Amino acid sequence: MTFVTLAVAAVFAVIGAAAERLASVWPPDEASRRPPGPRTVVLAALSGASGAAIAAISTLPWWATAMYLVLLALMVLLAATDLEQRRLPHIVLDPLIVLALLFVPFNPAVAPIDAILGATAAVAFLGALALVIRGGLAVGDLYLVAPIGLMLGWPAIFTALFAAAFLAAGTSLVLLASRRVGMRSYIPFGPFLVAGAVIALVLGNGALAVVR
């Protein structure tokens, strides 16, 4: 493991812990103000591992890898907030969408047409799913999946979506079996979308390689 990978791991561990702490106090209207706990450690560990994996596996130019890491940092903050407060605030979502759009013409890993197709397909698929599973998905999830589609492109976005669905289903079954939630409980999907995006980037065949 290189020094750069270790440095990225450390930075993202701090970002994960800071995001969890921020989510406990902001936005303030529904803040729980929980003290640090196991969730803080888990988010720090997962964030650090995700950042390190992307840095280690990427064969993109440094600036393109850095852009993916910046987008990941924003998604970590969104995942922590959704997990804590069941919301994806636009003050973080909007910069994520804008940065992902600005990156499209320059991204050496995804052709612009594939990026647009990925975002369109992701929003359409999740939107159709939301009509079928009423109450299972929020509008914020549709906003979040758009920049993920731009980052991954077509057809890699479906790797992220299916990974997110499997993770969400497995987590729901565990929580139901342990009686931590009920059949009508709302489980935020945003963190699973972020996890699915990381899985698609790390395990996808050449997802972080130059293609054009």
Short mmCIF file of C-alpha atoms in Angstrom, two decimals:
data_model
loop_
_atom_site.label_atom_id
_atom_site.label_comp_id
_atom_site.label_asym_id
_atom_site.label_seq_id
_atom_site.Cartn_x
_atom_site.Cartn_y
_atom_site.Cartn_z
CA MET A 1 0.00 0.00 0.00
CA THR A 2 1.51 3.33 -1.09
CA PHE A 3 1.88 6.45 1.02
CA VAL A 4 -0.81 8.19 -1.08
CA THR A 5 -3.28 5.36 -0.44
CA LEU A 6 -2.57 5.46 3.29
CA ALA A 7 -2.96 9.24 3.31
CA VAL A 8 -6.30 9.01 1.49
CA ALA A 9 -7.46 6.32 3.93
CA ALA A 10 -6.60 8.54 6.88
CA VAL A 11 -8.27 11.61 5.37
CA PHE A 12 -11.45 9.71 4.56
CA ALA A 13 -11.56 8.10 7.98
CA VAL A 14 -11.59 11.63 9.41
CA ILE A 15 -14.23 12.68 6.85
CA GLY A 16 -16.43 9.71 7.80
CA ALA A 17 -16.18 10.43 11.52
CA ALA A 18 -16.71 14.17 10.99
CA ALA A 19 -19.72 13.52 8.73
CA GLU A 20 -21.33 11.32 11.39
CA ARG A 21 -20.71 13.94 14.07
CA LEU A 22 -22.05 16.73 11.86
CA ALA A 23 -25.17 14.71 11.05
CA SER A 24 -25.92 14.43 14.77
CA VAL A 25 -26.18 18.23 15.12
CA TRP A 26 -27.08 19.49 11.61
CA PRO A 27 -29.60 20.26 10.19
CA PRO A 28 -30.55 21.41 13.70
CA ASP A 29 -34.36 21.03 13.48
CA GLU A 30 -34.17 17.23 13.76
CA ALA A 31 -30.72 16.80 15.25
CA SER A 32 -30.42 14.08 17.91
CA ARG A 33 -27.15 15.39 19.33
CA ARG A 34 -26.00 11.84 20.02
CA PRO A 35 -22.54 11.40 21.54
CA PRO A 36 -19.88 9.54 19.52
CA GLY A 37 -20.45 5.79 19.42
CA PRO A 38 -20.14 2.63 17.31
CA ARG A 39 -21.73 4.35 14.29
CA THR A 40 -18.96 6.94 14.34
CA VAL A 41 -16.31 4.22 14.25
CA VAL A 42 -18.10 2.20 11.53
CA LEU A 43 -18.58 5.21 9.24
CA ALA A 44 -14.96 6.27 9.75
CA ALA A 45 -13.74 2.76 8.91
CA LEU A 46 -15.97 2.34 5.87
CA SER A 47 -15.16 5.80 4.54
CA GLY A 48 -11.44 5.25 5.00
CA ALA A 49 -11.60 1.87 3.26
CA SER A 50 -13.65 3.31 0.37
CA GLY A 51 -11.31 6.23 -0.23
CA ALA A 52 -8.25 4.01 -0.01
CA ALA A 53 -9.70 1.42 -2.39
CA ILE A 54 -10.53 4.05 -5.03
CA ALA A 55 -7.09 5.65 -4.71
CA ALA A 56 -5.35 2.26 -4.89
CA ILE A 57 -7.24 0.86 -7.87
CA SER A 58 -7.52 3.99 -10.02
CA THR A 59 -5.33 4.23 -13.12
CA LEU A 60 -6.77 7.63 -14.02
CA PRO A 61 -4.73 10.85 -14.04
CA TRP A 62 -4.31 12.27 -10.54
CA TRP A 63 -6.78 15.09 -11.14
CA ALA A 64 -9.53 12.69 -12.28
CA THR A 65 -8.95 10.42 -9.29
CA ALA A 66 -9.05 13.50 -7.05
CA MET A 67 -12.40 14.49 -8.54
CA TYR A 68 -13.85 11.06 -7.82
CA LEU A 69 -12.61 11.40 -4.23
CA VAL A 70 -14.17 14.86 -3.88
CA LEU A 71 -17.50 13.47 -5.10
CA LEU A 72 -17.14 10.56 -2.69
CA ALA A 73 -16.53 12.95 0.22
CA LEU A 74 -19.82 14.73 -0.51
CA MET A 75 -21.61 11.38 -0.77
CA VAL A 76 -20.20 10.31 2.60
CA LEU A 77 -21.69 13.43 4.18
CA LEU A 78 -25.04 12.72 2.50
CA ALA A 79 -24.99 9.08 3.61
CA ALA A 80 -24.29 10.06 7.21
CA THR A 81 -27.07 12.67 7.20
CA ASP A 82 -29.59 10.29 5.61
CA LEU A 83 -28.70 7.59 8.11
CA GLU A 84 -29.11 9.95 11.05
CA GLN A 85 -31.95 12.25 9.99
CA ARG A 86 -33.64 10.47 7.05
CA ARG A 87 -32.90 13.35 4.69
CA LEU A 88 -30.56 14.32 1.88
CA PRO A 89 -30.12 18.12 2.21
CA HIS A 90 -29.91 20.12 -1.00
CA ILE A 91 -27.09 22.22 0.41
CA VAL A 92 -24.90 19.14 -0.16
CA LEU A 93 -26.86 17.46 -2.97
CA ASP A 94 -26.78 20.45 -5.29
CA PRO A 95 -22.97 20.91 -5.27
CA LEU A 96 -22.62 17.15 -5.83
CA ILE A 97 -24.88 17.32 -8.89
CA VAL A 98 -23.15 20.42 -10.27
CA LEU A 99 -19.64 18.97 -9.82
CA ALA A 100 -20.68 15.67 -11.40
CA LEU A 101 -22.14 17.55 -14.39
CA LEU A 102 -19.04 19.72 -14.79
CA PHE A 103 -16.87 16.59 -14.69
CA VAL A 104 -18.75 14.86 -17.53
CA PRO A 105 -16.88 16.44 -20.50
CA PHE A 106 -13.48 15.81 -18.88
CA ASN A 107 -13.94 12.41 -17.23
CA PRO A 108 -11.47 10.06 -18.97
CA ALA A 109 -13.21 6.99 -17.54
CA VAL A 110 -16.72 7.61 -18.88
CA ALA A 111 -17.73 8.96 -22.29
CA PRO A 112 -20.19 11.89 -22.08
CA ILE A 113 -22.99 9.97 -23.82
CA ASP A 114 -22.53 7.05 -21.40
CA ALA A 115 -22.62 9.45 -18.45
CA ILE A 116 -25.89 11.01 -19.61
CA LEU A 117 -27.37 7.58 -20.34
CA GLY A 118 -26.27 6.35 -16.92
CA ALA A 119 -27.89 9.25 -15.08
CA THR A 120 -31.09 9.09 -17.15
CA ALA A 121 -31.45 5.33 -16.75
CA ALA A 122 -30.77 5.52 -13.02
CA VAL A 123 -33.38 8.22 -12.37
CA ALA A 124 -35.93 6.48 -14.61
CA PHE A 125 -35.36 3.08 -13.00
CA LEU A 126 -35.48 4.39 -9.43
CA GLY A 127 -38.45 6.63 -10.25
CA ALA A 128 -40.41 3.68 -11.64
CA LEU A 129 -39.46 1.65 -8.58
CA ALA A 130 -40.66 4.44 -6.29
CA LEU A 131 -44.11 4.26 -7.93
CA VAL A 132 -44.27 0.54 -7.21
CA ILE A 133 -42.80 0.62 -3.69
CA ARG A 134 -44.66 3.58 -2.24
CA GLY A 135 -42.91 5.02 0.80
CA GLY A 136 -39.78 2.96 0.23
CA LEU A 137 -37.89 5.65 -1.67
CA ALA A 138 -37.65 9.39 -1.16
CA VAL A 139 -37.32 12.19 -3.72
CA GLY A 140 -33.83 12.83 -2.42
CA ASP A 141 -32.81 9.36 -3.60
CA LEU A 142 -33.65 10.37 -7.18
CA TYR A 143 -31.46 13.46 -6.83
CA LEU A 144 -28.62 11.37 -5.39
CA VAL A 145 -28.71 8.66 -8.04
CA ALA A 146 -28.34 11.22 -10.87
CA PRO A 147 -24.73 12.25 -10.07
CA ILE A 148 -23.89 8.61 -9.31
CA GLY A 149 -25.12 7.77 -12.82
CA LEU A 150 -22.96 10.54 -14.24
CA MET A 151 -19.90 9.22 -12.39
CA LEU A 152 -20.37 5.58 -13.37
CA GLY A 153 -22.05 5.86 -16.75
CA TRP A 154 -23.93 3.21 -18.69
CA PRO A 155 -24.14 0.29 -17.97
CA ALA A 156 -22.04 0.39 -14.76
CA ILE A 157 -24.79 2.30 -12.96
CA PHE A 158 -26.83 -0.88 -12.78
CA THR A 159 -24.04 -2.60 -10.87
CA ALA A 160 -24.39 0.16 -8.26
CA LEU A 161 -28.20 -0.06 -8.21
CA PHE A 162 -28.30 -3.84 -7.85
CA ALA A 163 -25.57 -3.79 -5.19
CA ALA A 164 -27.52 -1.11 -3.29
CA ALA A 165 -30.73 -3.16 -3.54
CA PHE A 166 -29.05 -6.34 -2.25
CA LEU A 167 -27.39 -4.48 0.62
CA ALA A 168 -30.66 -2.77 1.55
CA ALA A 169 -32.60 -6.04 1.43
CA GLY A 170 -30.00 -7.89 3.50
CA THR A 171 -29.80 -5.12 6.09
CA SER A 172 -33.59 -4.92 6.32
CA LEU A 173 -33.85 -8.67 6.95
CA VAL A 174 -31.22 -8.51 9.70
CA LEU A 175 -32.93 -5.54 11.36
CA LEU A 176 -36.34 -7.24 11.14
CA ALA A 177 -34.98 -10.49 12.54
CA SER A 178 -33.38 -8.62 15.45
CA ARG A 179 -36.59 -6.59 15.93
CA ARG A 180 -34.74 -3.33 15.55
CA VAL A 181 -37.34 -2.20 12.99
CA GLY A 182 -40.89 -3.16 12.05
CA MET A 183 -42.49 -3.96 8.73
CA ARG A 184 -43.60 -0.35 8.31
CA SER A 185 -40.33 1.25 9.41
CA TYR A 186 -38.55 3.51 6.95
CA ILE A 187 -34.94 2.57 6.23
CA PRO A 188 -33.03 5.28 4.31
CA PHE A 189 -31.78 4.14 0.91
CA GLY A 190 -29.18 6.88 0.41
CA PRO A 191 -26.35 5.12 2.30
CA PHE A 192 -26.94 1.98 0.21
CA LEU A 193 -26.75 3.98 -3.02
CA VAL A 194 -23.40 5.39 -1.91
CA ALA A 195 -22.18 1.91 -0.96
CA GLY A 196 -23.36 0.58 -4.33
CA ALA A 197 -21.46 3.34 -6.13
CA VAL A 198 -18.25 2.48 -4.27
CA ILE A 199 -18.71 -1.23 -5.06
CA ALA A 200 -19.23 -0.44 -8.76
CA LEU A 201 -16.11 1.73 -8.82
CA VAL A 202 -13.88 -0.73 -6.97
CA LEU A 203 -15.15 -4.01 -8.39
CA GLY A 204 -16.25 -2.81 -11.81
CA ASN A 205 -14.13 -3.96 -14.71
CA GLY A 206 -12.03 -0.90 -15.56
CA ALA A 207 -14.43 1.56 -13.91
CA LEU A 208 -11.50 3.76 -12.90
CA ALA A 209 -9.43 3.34 -16.06
CA VAL A 210 -8.96 5.63 -19.06
CA VAL A 211 -11.30 4.69 -21.90
CA ARG A 212 -11.03 7.79 -24.09
#
